[in-house]
């Protein structure tokens, strides 16, 4: 018994001593935990963090990384379990809407007012994510949809390159013209990745209809066009892509597709793959095609932002980092590694377009300027379920399990039901 | 008297102490969540905001939900496909590999292999084999002159049969082992006697093997039924519930409701209905046991 007491006392003393030591170092050193996806493959993360740590030597940022595919689910589950990591990377609007609904994010409006952050520099995207006059995240990346193309394949087919001002009809005709070959040697004119957005964004581009609605019949011509392209083998069919787990990047590098409508996030990847030698083709970008009557430069966009966890115990320190990351300094660093930052002034665009590896032609440099950018998925508290319904019905239409009319009618009915539920 | 009681107590405590680690794990990670989910089914809860008591609303909504009906139908489709076919396949394999054939251990290992193989790898390989345009299966069918090639896991009509086939292939080795063990337990003199009486192989199979195997069959049917109702992983990897909702089973609906839409109450309600279905079926099977299972 006596030995036990002595032992207990020794352990207690030791524990106190360690506590005192760590406590003392915590006073002048702040460690901020940040939730991110694919840390190893995200080129911009470390440079921004390094720059911040250089300016603030007492702060260390440690990353908690998850694979991009699982990030949304994992993040939600971690937060539900009381995760206290300080900074949260917000990957998509559905994630953001969910966390706002569940009151897991610290409102940033008071901090913004206190530090007089100029929201005008975000050219309006902060308005899109303002909920009841409160902003819960600051955007650092604001990607837009553009059209990538493989110059080599166009040269080989002796077809003129795409331009910065094309209607969807002109684009489809071009895709047909540049397609050639059979079987495994087939060169497809364009490519629709498995996301429903690849087809649906074009339908909502004119701004007359929203992606969240109760009548989707407006998408009919767009689905018919893409189905026609599938039939003509101008694009690969969705069933093959899904079952074969085919990613858009692979077919682009392997010269299997001549054009690729995709988000600007892909630019930095293409540049990086050219540096490692995995991709060798000449490529260029042009503005996203548009419906007739809609000005060129109208496109859909998506934002990536940073938020402060409501459960964080170091909110002020976390906010300072968020402000830096999403501010002008962060933006320049982001542009230097090939990303389109949310602050997109002339300097930033110039840094990006003069990067080594960025296409050198004037058309490509012009492609990133926009007239109007609409959020790919608008803010709505039912956004997660709507997204799922749209994806399911999209799949059915694209594999030909239902007609376009039936698919869109089902889509409308199901979304209507989901919106009516509380 | 006192010492014996003391000894029994001691024995009991030793036994409990051995049970404790497993029991603790079971209680914390299985029992508590199960009980919790019964309460959750009566609540509206998104995992963060305070839960609201809604009574049986979740259940009322369930029976009007088209998604729930589709998932239930798909689950029964899957169970009715998997259970009898796996049973037949594993019994046939066991009988074949019980005989004295050359290299039977190798064949047994080959048949058991899918069971230990990683499920994700199996799903990916199946998807490649059955790829609608580039897969070898459709290539073979095409060269045999089949028109209208099935789209397999990419088509609404074929997705479920494809998943069922993959499940059977993956599971039959395990149930084959159970049948093999049971087959070894059938005394040889029964067959000898039958042979003397002039019964052919076919008759021996139906009159001796099948009745003697009923306890094993009972076990296999129970396990298969329960496991099939629980299916999630293979479907998640192979089809993700698609195309559309063609392979959306109940556990997938539970997952979607809970972790995509954050309706923990509603998702618990689906889970409880699934639990009730499995419970009723299991009870009925136990009831029926007396009628067809012979323990001799």
XYZ file of C-alpha atoms in Angstrom:
718
model
C 0.000 0.000 0.000
C 2.759 2.348 0.992
C 4.701 1.741 -2.192
C 1.562 2.404 -4.167
C 1.052 5.823 -2.564
C 4.609 6.729 -3.224
C 4.301 5.647 -6.816
C 1.094 7.628 -7.263
C 2.729 10.722 -5.847
C 5.690 10.366 -8.189
C 3.416 9.986 -11.200
C 1.375 13.010 -10.186
C 4.465 15.164 -9.768
C 5.770 14.074 -13.127
C 2.451 14.849 -14.769
C 2.350 18.316 -13.237
C 5.888 18.977 -14.348
C 5.131 18.080 -17.966
C 1.993 20.164 -17.848
C 3.967 23.149 -16.607
C 6.554 22.741 -19.351
C 4.052 22.416 -22.184
C 1.940 25.167 -20.697
C 4.863 27.546 -20.655
C 5.761 26.880 -24.273
C 2.136 27.199 -25.365
C 2.075 30.761 -24.058
C 4.452 32.138 -26.649
C 3.878 29.546 -29.363
C 0.568 29.037 -31.069
C -0.208 25.879 -32.947
C -3.135 26.125 -35.329
C -4.686 22.989 -36.750
C -6.082 23.190 -40.238
C -8.356 20.669 -41.971
C -7.439 20.198 -45.621
C -7.743 17.630 -48.413
C -4.953 16.020 -50.408
C -2.265 18.082 -48.665
C 0.542 16.367 -50.570
C -0.992 17.130 -53.975
C -2.156 20.650 -53.244
C 0.634 22.825 -54.516
C -0.525 26.108 -53.013
C -0.902 25.063 -49.375
C 2.658 24.914 -48.157
C 3.897 28.111 -49.870
C 1.152 30.208 -48.253
C 1.704 28.573 -44.880
C 5.473 29.083 -45.130
C 4.992 32.742 -45.964
C 2.712 33.179 -42.972
C 4.995 31.359 -40.590
C 7.898 33.457 -41.740
C 5.972 36.600 -40.848
C 4.645 35.111 -37.614
C 7.419 32.920 -36.213
C 5.435 32.081 -33.089
C 2.673 30.406 -35.089
C 2.865 26.933 -36.531
C 0.191 25.567 -38.812
C -0.251 21.827 -38.739
C -2.350 20.140 -41.384
C -4.894 17.377 -40.918
C -5.355 15.941 -44.382
C -7.984 13.646 -45.907
C -8.326 12.427 -49.472
C -10.345 14.791 -51.647
C -13.111 12.254 -52.342
C -13.798 11.607 -48.695
C -13.151 15.088 -47.398
C -16.766 16.258 -47.255
C -18.073 13.178 -45.440
C -15.125 12.957 -43.100
C -15.236 16.664 -42.269
C -18.918 16.476 -41.404
C -18.390 13.469 -39.177
C -15.352 14.978 -37.452
C -17.237 18.179 -36.687
C -20.257 16.256 -35.435
C -17.856 14.480 -33.107
C -16.637 17.766 -31.638
C -13.405 18.216 -33.636
C -11.724 21.387 -32.419
C -9.277 22.001 -35.280
C -9.061 25.774 -35.716
C -9.258 26.345 -39.457
C -11.586 24.538 -41.823
C -11.063 24.464 -45.583
C -14.485 24.622 -47.209
C -14.491 22.581 -50.375
C -17.944 23.189 -51.779
C -21.149 25.118 -51.379
C -23.090 22.057 -50.106
C -20.445 21.584 -47.401
C -20.617 25.255 -46.500
C -24.415 25.300 -46.386
C -24.400 22.198 -44.191
C -21.924 23.602 -41.696
C -23.739 26.929 -41.562
C -27.027 25.118 -40.898
C -25.441 23.083 -38.169
C -23.884 26.240 -36.684
C -20.393 24.813 -36.790
C -18.714 27.895 -38.262
C -17.751 31.076 -36.469
C -19.460 34.140 -38.037
C -16.668 36.224 -39.548
C -18.584 39.470 -40.036
C -17.478 40.981 -36.677
C -13.829 40.210 -37.434
C -14.200 41.624 -40.954
C -15.661 44.848 -39.562
C -13.017 45.126 -36.862
C -10.100 44.621 -39.255
C -11.789 46.597 -42.065
C -11.325 43.873 -44.663
C -12.366 45.176 -48.059
C -14.900 42.676 -49.373
C -15.102 44.512 -52.692
C -11.809 42.908 -53.709
C -13.619 39.558 -53.982
C -15.675 40.957 -56.891
C -19.012 39.883 -55.490
C -18.428 36.247 -54.613
C -18.732 36.935 -50.900
C -22.312 38.093 -51.516
C -23.135 34.641 -52.870
C -22.164 32.978 -49.616
C -23.603 35.521 -47.223
C -26.367 33.961 -45.141
C -28.703 36.270 -43.206
C -26.172 39.084 -43.517
C -23.484 36.936 -41.939
C -20.396 35.681 -43.722
C -18.998 32.414 -42.347
C -16.008 31.964 -44.632
C -13.597 33.964 -46.776
C -12.915 32.679 -50.289
C -9.320 32.148 -51.367
C -9.872 30.394 -54.658
C -12.552 31.239 -57.130
C -12.504 28.882 -60.060
C -14.394 29.324 -63.278
C -15.393 26.872 -65.968
C -13.332 27.110 -69.131
C -12.644 24.938 -72.170
C -9.290 23.153 -72.399
C -8.102 21.844 -75.726
C -5.290 19.751 -77.106
C -3.536 21.740 -79.846
C -1.747 18.705 -81.257
C -5.005 16.888 -81.967
C -6.478 19.951 -83.670
C -3.325 20.349 -85.782
C -3.412 16.695 -86.738
C -7.056 16.925 -87.785
C -6.323 20.222 -89.580
C -9.177 21.901 -87.765
C -8.991 25.493 -86.497
C -8.577 25.926 -82.719
C -11.558 26.819 -80.542
C -12.058 30.520 -79.892
C -12.955 32.696 -76.941
C -16.417 33.329 -78.342
C -18.241 30.128 -79.271
C -21.852 29.101 -78.861
C -22.595 25.583 -77.640
C -23.754 24.683 -81.154
C -20.479 25.854 -82.684
C -18.610 23.933 -80.022
C -20.568 20.737 -80.729
C -19.923 21.072 -84.462
C -16.226 21.583 -83.762
C -16.144 18.506 -81.515
C -17.650 16.396 -84.279
C -15.159 17.720 -86.801
C -12.106 16.933 -84.710
C -13.226 13.392 -83.755
C -11.597 10.540 -85.648
C -10.441 6.927 -85.470
C -12.004 3.736 -84.163
C -11.857 1.496 -81.121
C -9.024 2.227 -78.729
C -7.484 4.687 -81.200
C -10.586 6.838 -81.236
C -9.979 10.544 -80.674
C -13.068 12.017 -79.051
C -13.916 15.602 -79.906
C -14.820 16.556 -76.372
C -15.435 15.101 -72.961
C -18.126 15.213 -70.287
C -16.906 14.102 -66.916
C -19.405 12.089 -64.826
C -20.601 15.077 -62.800
C -24.076 16.329 -63.597
C -22.628 19.842 -63.646
C -20.798 19.202 -66.921
C -24.144 19.155 -68.726
C -26.333 21.239 -66.454
C -24.157 24.313 -66.008
C -24.528 25.231 -69.661
C -28.316 25.040 -69.306
C -28.338 27.527 -66.448
C -25.714 29.781 -68.006
C -28.152 32.411 -69.289
C -29.256 33.138 -65.733
C -32.941 32.666 -66.556
C -33.181 29.453 -64.574
C -31.578 28.241 -61.382
C -30.026 24.848 -60.706
C -32.353 24.604 -57.713
C -35.858 24.804 -59.121
C -39.018 22.768 -59.453
C -39.075 22.728 -63.233
C -36.055 21.358 -65.035
C -37.578 21.210 -68.507
C -35.266 24.064 -69.510
C -32.379 21.582 -69.578
C -33.895 19.530 -72.386
C -31.971 20.970 -75.363
C -28.708 20.657 -73.457
C -29.281 17.008 -72.606
C -30.358 16.281 -76.164
C -27.184 17.833 -77.509
C -24.933 15.807 -75.213
C -26.851 12.572 -75.872
C -26.460 13.195 -79.590
C -22.723 13.628 -79.036
C -22.646 10.357 -77.097
C -24.455 8.606 -79.946
C -22.070 9.992 -82.543
C -19.158 8.927 -80.358
C -18.020 12.538 -80.271
C -17.733 12.073 -76.503
C -17.299 8.919 -74.405
C -20.518 7.637 -72.887
C -21.213 8.073 -69.204
C -21.692 4.353 -68.537
C -18.154 3.564 -69.689
C -16.690 6.424 -67.709
C -18.477 5.404 -64.546
C -17.772 1.708 -64.655
C -14.223 2.214 -65.863
C -13.573 4.840 -63.188
C -12.125 7.103 -65.855
C -10.854 10.472 -64.704
C -10.855 13.408 -67.079
C -7.176 14.124 -66.516
C -5.961 10.761 -67.827
C -7.840 10.931 -71.130
C -6.664 14.505 -71.623
C -2.977 13.663 -71.093
C -3.260 10.564 -73.265
C -4.459 12.521 -76.292
C -7.806 10.725 -76.292
C -9.919 13.862 -76.123
C -9.491 17.057 -78.102
C -11.522 19.387 -75.864
C -12.470 19.343 -72.210
C -14.917 21.695 -70.512
C -13.610 21.816 -66.945
C -12.913 24.140 -64.049
C -9.844 26.361 -63.892
C -8.507 24.300 -60.978
C -7.195 21.901 -63.610
C -4.701 24.489 -64.971
C -2.142 24.013 -62.207
C -2.397 20.229 -62.531
C -1.765 20.310 -66.279
C 1.238 22.581 -65.772
C 2.588 20.315 -63.042
C 2.120 17.172 -65.158
C 4.067 18.774 -67.976
C 6.912 19.428 -65.570
C 7.012 15.786 -64.467
C 6.722 14.638 -68.058
C 3.461 12.756 -67.562
C 1.791 15.035 -70.087
C 3.510 16.274 -73.199
C 0.829 17.624 -75.519
C 0.504 21.279 -76.457
C -2.595 22.721 -74.931
C -4.571 25.897 -74.674
C -7.654 27.283 -72.985
C -10.577 29.355 -74.193
C -13.629 30.797 -72.520
C -16.483 28.465 -71.647
C -18.849 28.210 -74.657
C -22.184 29.961 -74.212
C -25.786 29.750 -75.421
C -26.667 32.003 -78.351
C -27.538 35.486 -77.119
C -25.458 35.240 -73.973
C -22.193 37.226 -74.026
C -18.900 35.321 -74.116
C -17.213 35.321 -70.737
C -20.388 34.289 -68.952
C -19.565 31.192 -67.000
C -20.176 29.184 -63.865
C -17.821 29.228 -60.967
C -17.104 27.619 -57.696
C -15.328 28.984 -54.678
C -13.050 27.412 -52.135
C -12.877 29.173 -48.830
C -11.535 29.088 -45.320
C -13.611 29.227 -42.169
C -12.944 29.331 -38.466
C -14.294 26.422 -36.458
C -16.791 27.491 -33.831
C -15.266 24.932 -31.472
C -11.773 26.421 -31.860
C -10.132 27.808 -28.743
C -7.859 30.142 -30.697
C -10.314 31.972 -32.908
C -8.369 35.234 -33.107
C -5.182 33.519 -34.190
C -7.152 31.401 -36.650
C -8.856 34.470 -38.116
C -5.505 36.197 -38.650
C -4.300 33.265 -40.668
C -7.546 33.102 -42.668
C -7.275 36.827 -43.413
C -3.732 36.373 -44.717
C -4.510 33.254 -46.749
C -7.542 34.803 -48.417
C -6.019 38.291 -48.691
C -3.923 39.896 -51.451
C -0.660 38.311 -50.281
C -2.149 34.845 -50.242
C -3.683 35.509 -53.655
C -0.314 36.293 -55.237
C 1.240 33.140 -53.838
C -1.715 31.103 -55.099
C -1.360 32.602 -58.564
C 2.350 31.793 -58.585
C 1.578 28.086 -58.296
C -1.054 28.234 -61.017
C -4.300 28.771 -59.151
C -7.039 31.276 -59.753
C -7.385 33.187 -56.471
C -10.609 34.760 -55.285
C -8.960 38.166 -55.458
C -8.501 38.411 -59.183
C -7.029 41.846 -59.900
C -4.835 42.569 -62.916
C -1.584 41.798 -61.059
C -2.789 38.409 -59.993
C -4.034 37.411 -63.446
C -0.739 38.584 -64.927
C 1.246 36.432 -62.503
C -0.871 33.449 -63.427
C -0.830 33.851 -67.198
C 2.914 34.521 -67.338
C 3.715 31.373 -65.382
C 6.117 28.953 -66.944
C 4.020 26.249 -68.540
C 0.921 28.386 -69.002
C -0.118 28.449 -72.684
C 1.645 31.373 -74.337
C -0.904 32.305 -77.013
C -2.924 35.473 -76.601
C -6.263 33.607 -76.713
C -5.398 31.513 -73.678
C -4.251 34.568 -71.755
C -7.548 36.232 -72.542
C -9.611 33.177 -71.545
C -9.621 33.884 -67.830
C -11.372 37.228 -68.061
C -15.061 37.010 -67.335
C -18.211 39.029 -67.871
C -20.434 37.269 -65.364
C -19.742 34.352 -63.054
C -22.618 32.501 -61.436
C -22.109 30.053 -58.596
C -22.125 26.477 -59.837
C -24.449 25.579 -56.985
C -26.300 28.406 -55.282
C -26.534 28.624 -51.505
C -29.547 26.777 -50.200
C -30.128 24.766 -47.057
C -31.378 21.766 -49.049
C -28.448 21.814 -51.418
C -27.045 18.394 -50.427
C -30.198 16.442 -51.175
C -30.896 18.395 -54.372
C -27.384 17.628 -55.547
C -27.972 13.914 -54.951
C -31.292 13.882 -56.805
C -29.821 15.780 -59.750
C -26.926 13.349 -59.949
C -29.153 10.264 -59.836
C -31.512 11.490 -62.527
C -28.608 12.795 -64.603
C -27.128 9.309 -64.593
C -30.420 7.752 -65.727
C -30.792 10.181 -68.618
C -27.185 9.800 -69.701
C -27.193 5.981 -69.738
C -30.460 6.062 -71.660
C -32.521 4.358 -68.937
C -35.177 7.067 -69.262
C -36.018 9.610 -71.931
C -34.914 13.191 -71.443
C -38.504 14.268 -70.815
C -39.133 11.572 -68.246
C -35.807 12.180 -66.510
C -36.341 15.905 -66.239
C -39.929 15.422 -65.075
C -38.733 13.017 -62.358
C -36.025 15.473 -61.425
C -38.577 18.274 -61.065
C -40.976 16.132 -59.050
C -38.326 14.796 -56.675
C -36.697 18.170 -56.061
C -40.123 19.674 -55.455
C -40.854 16.993 -52.846
C -37.476 17.446 -51.210
C -37.890 21.213 -51.001
C -41.346 20.850 -49.472
C -40.071 18.612 -46.696
C -38.889 20.202 -43.530
C -20.077 -24.912 2.327
C -18.470 -21.523 2.531
C -15.420 -22.572 0.619
C -17.444 -24.032 -2.255
C -19.464 -20.874 -2.589
C -16.290 -18.877 -2.473
C -14.809 -21.064 -5.168
C -17.838 -20.741 -7.462
C -17.724 -16.986 -7.084
C -14.045 -17.007 -7.879
C -14.635 -19.152 -10.939
C -17.402 -16.871 -12.086
C -15.251 -13.811 -11.645
C -12.426 -15.358 -13.609
C -14.826 -16.218 -16.396
C -16.272 -12.707 -16.412
C -12.821 -11.177 -16.447
C -12.079 -13.101 -19.623
C -15.349 -11.939 -21.129
C -14.861 -8.359 -20.058
C -12.612 -6.989 -22.820
C -14.947 -8.170 -25.551
C -18.042 -7.268 -23.586
C -16.773 -3.747 -22.952
C -16.123 -3.229 -26.618
C -19.504 -4.659 -27.517
C -21.369 -2.496 -25.028
C -19.591 0.733 -25.888
C -19.426 0.409 -29.650
C -22.482 -1.720 -30.447
C -25.016 -1.880 -27.642
C -25.065 1.792 -26.695
C -25.367 3.029 -30.312
C -28.171 0.517 -30.961
C -30.142 1.674 -27.955
C -29.353 5.279 -28.836
C -30.665 4.802 -32.367
C -34.045 3.702 -30.997
C -34.345 7.074 -29.292
C -32.957 8.896 -32.290
C -35.675 7.408 -34.491
C -38.168 9.524 -32.562
C -36.146 12.688 -32.973
C -35.216 15.199 -35.616
C -31.496 15.734 -35.312
C -28.779 16.974 -37.673
C -25.851 16.102 -35.463
C -25.199 19.631 -34.307
C -28.335 21.587 -33.446
C -30.380 20.366 -30.460
C -32.545 17.329 -31.220
C -36.316 17.812 -31.364
C -38.752 15.130 -30.292
C -41.097 14.348 -33.205
C -42.758 11.125 -32.076
C -43.487 8.704 -34.885
C -43.221 11.319 -37.641
C -40.092 9.738 -39.060
C -41.942 6.451 -39.506
C -44.983 8.080 -41.108
C -42.740 9.882 -43.526
C -40.910 6.664 -44.285
C -43.961 4.936 -45.666
C -44.691 7.825 -48.002
C -41.104 8.109 -49.153
C -40.638 6.784 -52.668
C -36.913 6.420 -52.002
C -37.615 4.076 -49.103
C -39.916 1.950 -51.245
C -37.283 1.680 -53.951
C -34.601 0.747 -51.431
C -36.840 -1.870 -49.806
C -37.677 -3.406 -53.158
C -34.001 -3.474 -54.116
C -33.050 -5.074 -50.812
C -35.571 -7.895 -51.231
C -34.511 -8.335 -54.839
C -30.922 -8.676 -53.664
C -31.721 -11.059 -50.805
C -33.939 -13.274 -52.959
C -31.200 -13.421 -55.546
C -28.254 -13.983 -53.255
C -29.601 -16.446 -50.671
C -30.868 -19.335 -52.856
C -28.168 -19.015 -55.496
C -25.293 -18.881 -53.015
C -26.807 -21.852 -51.217
C -26.959 -23.915 -54.397
C -23.526 -22.822 -55.574
C -21.785 -23.531 -52.284
C -23.518 -26.904 -51.833
C -22.625 -27.946 -55.360
C -19.017 -26.922 -54.848
C -18.814 -28.736 -51.522
C -20.215 -31.970 -52.976
C -17.886 -31.777 -55.973
C -14.817 -31.043 -53.889
C -15.656 -33.627 -51.246
C -15.043 -36.473 -53.669
C -11.620 -37.863 -54.307
C -10.455 -35.738 -57.210
C -6.939 -34.810 -58.136
C -5.810 -31.456 -56.733
C -8.912 -30.908 -54.682
C -7.039 -28.880 -52.075
C -5.959 -26.477 -54.773
C -9.535 -26.184 -56.015
C -10.803 -25.662 -52.484
C -8.268 -22.877 -51.974
C -9.223 -21.282 -55.263
C -12.893 -21.349 -54.334
C -12.170 -19.944 -50.889
C -9.906 -17.232 -52.197
C -12.619 -14.675 -53.159
C -13.839 -14.729 -49.587
C -10.503 -13.520 -48.233
C -9.754 -11.179 -51.137
C -10.194 -7.477 -50.526
C -13.715 -6.436 -51.342
C -12.681 -3.213 -53.014
C -10.299 -5.070 -55.311
C -13.014 -7.604 -56.144
C -15.481 -4.852 -56.968
C -13.047 -2.995 -59.195
C -12.026 -6.152 -61.046
C -15.651 -7.163 -61.584
C -16.417 -3.754 -62.954
C -13.542 -4.111 -65.397
C -14.513 -7.620 -66.475
C -18.079 -6.510 -67.008
C -17.274 -3.155 -68.556
C -20.023 -2.577 -71.154
C -17.733 -1.572 -74.023
C -14.229 -2.646 -73.080
C -14.790 -5.660 -70.802
C -13.789 -9.198 -71.780
C -17.197 -10.612 -70.824
C -19.057 -8.531 -73.381
C -16.279 -9.141 -75.877
C -16.822 -12.876 -75.475
C -20.589 -12.525 -75.754
C -20.121 -10.399 -78.863
C -17.884 -12.974 -80.496
C -20.486 -15.622 -79.677
C -22.896 -13.572 -81.716
C -24.986 -12.068 -78.929
C -26.739 -8.911 -80.023
C -27.943 -6.294 -77.532
C -25.055 -6.764 -75.140
C -26.038 -6.140 -71.521
C -24.693 -2.966 -69.915
C -24.018 -4.855 -66.655
C -23.394 -2.559 -63.701
C -23.909 0.507 -65.894
C -27.461 -0.358 -66.888
C -30.561 -0.042 -64.762
C -31.840 -3.547 -65.537
C -28.548 -5.374 -65.175
C -26.920 -3.533 -62.278
C -28.613 -5.608 -59.572
C -27.976 -8.991 -61.227
C -24.326 -7.981 -61.642
C -24.001 -7.084 -57.974
C -25.751 -10.339 -57.018
C -23.336 -12.366 -59.137
C -20.359 -10.648 -57.562
C -21.748 -11.342 -54.080
C -22.293 -15.019 -54.842
C -18.814 -15.413 -56.252
C -17.316 -13.705 -53.237
C -19.299 -15.570 -50.595
C -19.716 -19.104 -51.914
C -16.254 -20.258 -50.800
C -17.019 -19.555 -47.181
C -20.301 -21.454 -47.185
C -18.633 -24.246 -49.144
C -16.282 -24.754 -46.183
C -19.254 -25.051 -43.830
C -20.854 -27.614 -46.120
C -17.587 -29.517 -46.484
C -17.291 -29.817 -42.721
C -20.869 -31.055 -42.527
C -20.319 -33.521 -45.360
C -17.366 -35.061 -43.505
C -19.699 -35.622 -40.573
C -22.064 -37.875 -42.545
C -21.219 -41.477 -41.616
C -20.065 -43.561 -44.581
C -22.188 -46.563 -43.646
C -25.327 -44.721 -44.637
C -24.113 -44.529 -48.215
C -22.949 -48.147 -48.108
C -26.307 -49.313 -46.886
C -28.070 -47.260 -49.536
C -25.850 -48.633 -52.228
C -26.570 -52.206 -51.125
C -30.252 -51.359 -51.305
C -29.703 -50.260 -54.879
C -29.942 -46.484 -54.553
C -28.126 -44.538 -57.261
C -25.879 -41.529 -56.635
C -28.669 -39.095 -57.374
C -31.037 -40.788 -54.974
C -28.315 -40.981 -52.319
C -27.784 -37.268 -52.647
C -31.454 -36.420 -52.135
C -32.232 -39.075 -49.531
C -29.036 -38.982 -47.455
C -26.844 -35.992 -48.164
C -29.532 -33.319 -48.253
C -31.381 -34.430 -45.095
C -28.137 -34.953 -43.202
C -27.011 -31.484 -44.176
C -30.124 -29.664 -42.962
C -28.495 -28.316 -39.769
C -25.721 -26.824 -41.884
C -28.255 -25.560 -44.402
C -30.199 -23.898 -41.621
C -27.094 -22.116 -40.424
C -26.127 -21.099 -43.962
C -29.596 -19.744 -44.754
C -29.649 -17.701 -41.551
C -26.222 -16.208 -42.060
C -26.866 -15.521 -45.728
C -30.176 -13.836 -45.054
C -28.831 -11.590 -42.335
C -25.674 -10.733 -44.259
C -27.604 -9.998 -47.437
C -29.924 -7.581 -45.689
C -26.855 -5.783 -44.384
C -25.209 -5.356 -47.793
C -23.510 -2.015 -48.313
C -19.793 -2.175 -49.063
C -19.876 -4.042 -52.361
C -22.633 -1.795 -53.660
C -20.884 1.333 -52.476
C -17.786 0.440 -54.454
C -19.384 -1.186 -57.511
C -22.326 1.054 -58.348
C -22.695 3.646 -55.577
C -26.395 2.811 -55.562
C -26.782 3.610 -59.236
C -27.464 3.948 -62.041
C -30.055 6.311 -60.659
C -31.370 4.348 -57.718
C -31.234 0.893 -59.297
C -29.031 -0.645 -56.598
C -29.917 1.669 -53.736
C -30.504 -0.787 -50.872
C -31.733 -0.029 -47.368
C -28.328 0.284 -45.728
C -27.325 2.630 -48.532
C -30.424 4.710 -47.824
C -29.471 4.770 -44.141
C -25.997 5.972 -45.049
C -27.344 8.657 -47.376
C -29.890 9.930 -44.890
C -27.359 10.068 -42.073
C -24.092 11.172 -43.604
C -25.115 13.023 -46.750
C -28.309 14.714 -45.631
C -27.660 14.732 -41.885
C -31.081 13.432 -40.938
C -29.965 11.169 -38.141
C -33.483 10.652 -36.826
C -34.902 9.654 -40.185
C -31.942 7.436 -40.901
C -32.379 5.696 -37.525
C -36.010 5.084 -38.400
C -34.971 3.284 -41.596
C -32.437 1.294 -39.592
C -35.114 0.211 -37.152
C -37.446 -0.891 -39.918
C -34.587 -2.915 -41.392
C -33.922 -4.388 -37.965
C -37.588 -5.334 -37.618
C -37.631 -6.997 -41.036
C -34.562 -9.087 -40.258
C -35.887 -9.944 -36.807
C -39.238 -11.170 -38.135
C -37.614 -13.230 -40.864
C -35.183 -14.757 -38.395
C -37.962 -15.628 -35.960
C -40.000 -17.225 -38.727
C -36.995 -19.238 -39.778
C -36.470 -20.476 -36.221
C -40.133 -21.400 -36.051
C -39.863 -23.349 -39.287
C -36.672 -25.020 -38.155
C -38.525 -27.894 -36.471
C -40.316 -28.736 -39.680
C -37.347 -29.359 -41.897
C -34.130 -29.535 -39.927
C -33.224 -32.957 -38.590
C -30.618 -33.322 -35.887
C -29.781 -36.992 -35.825
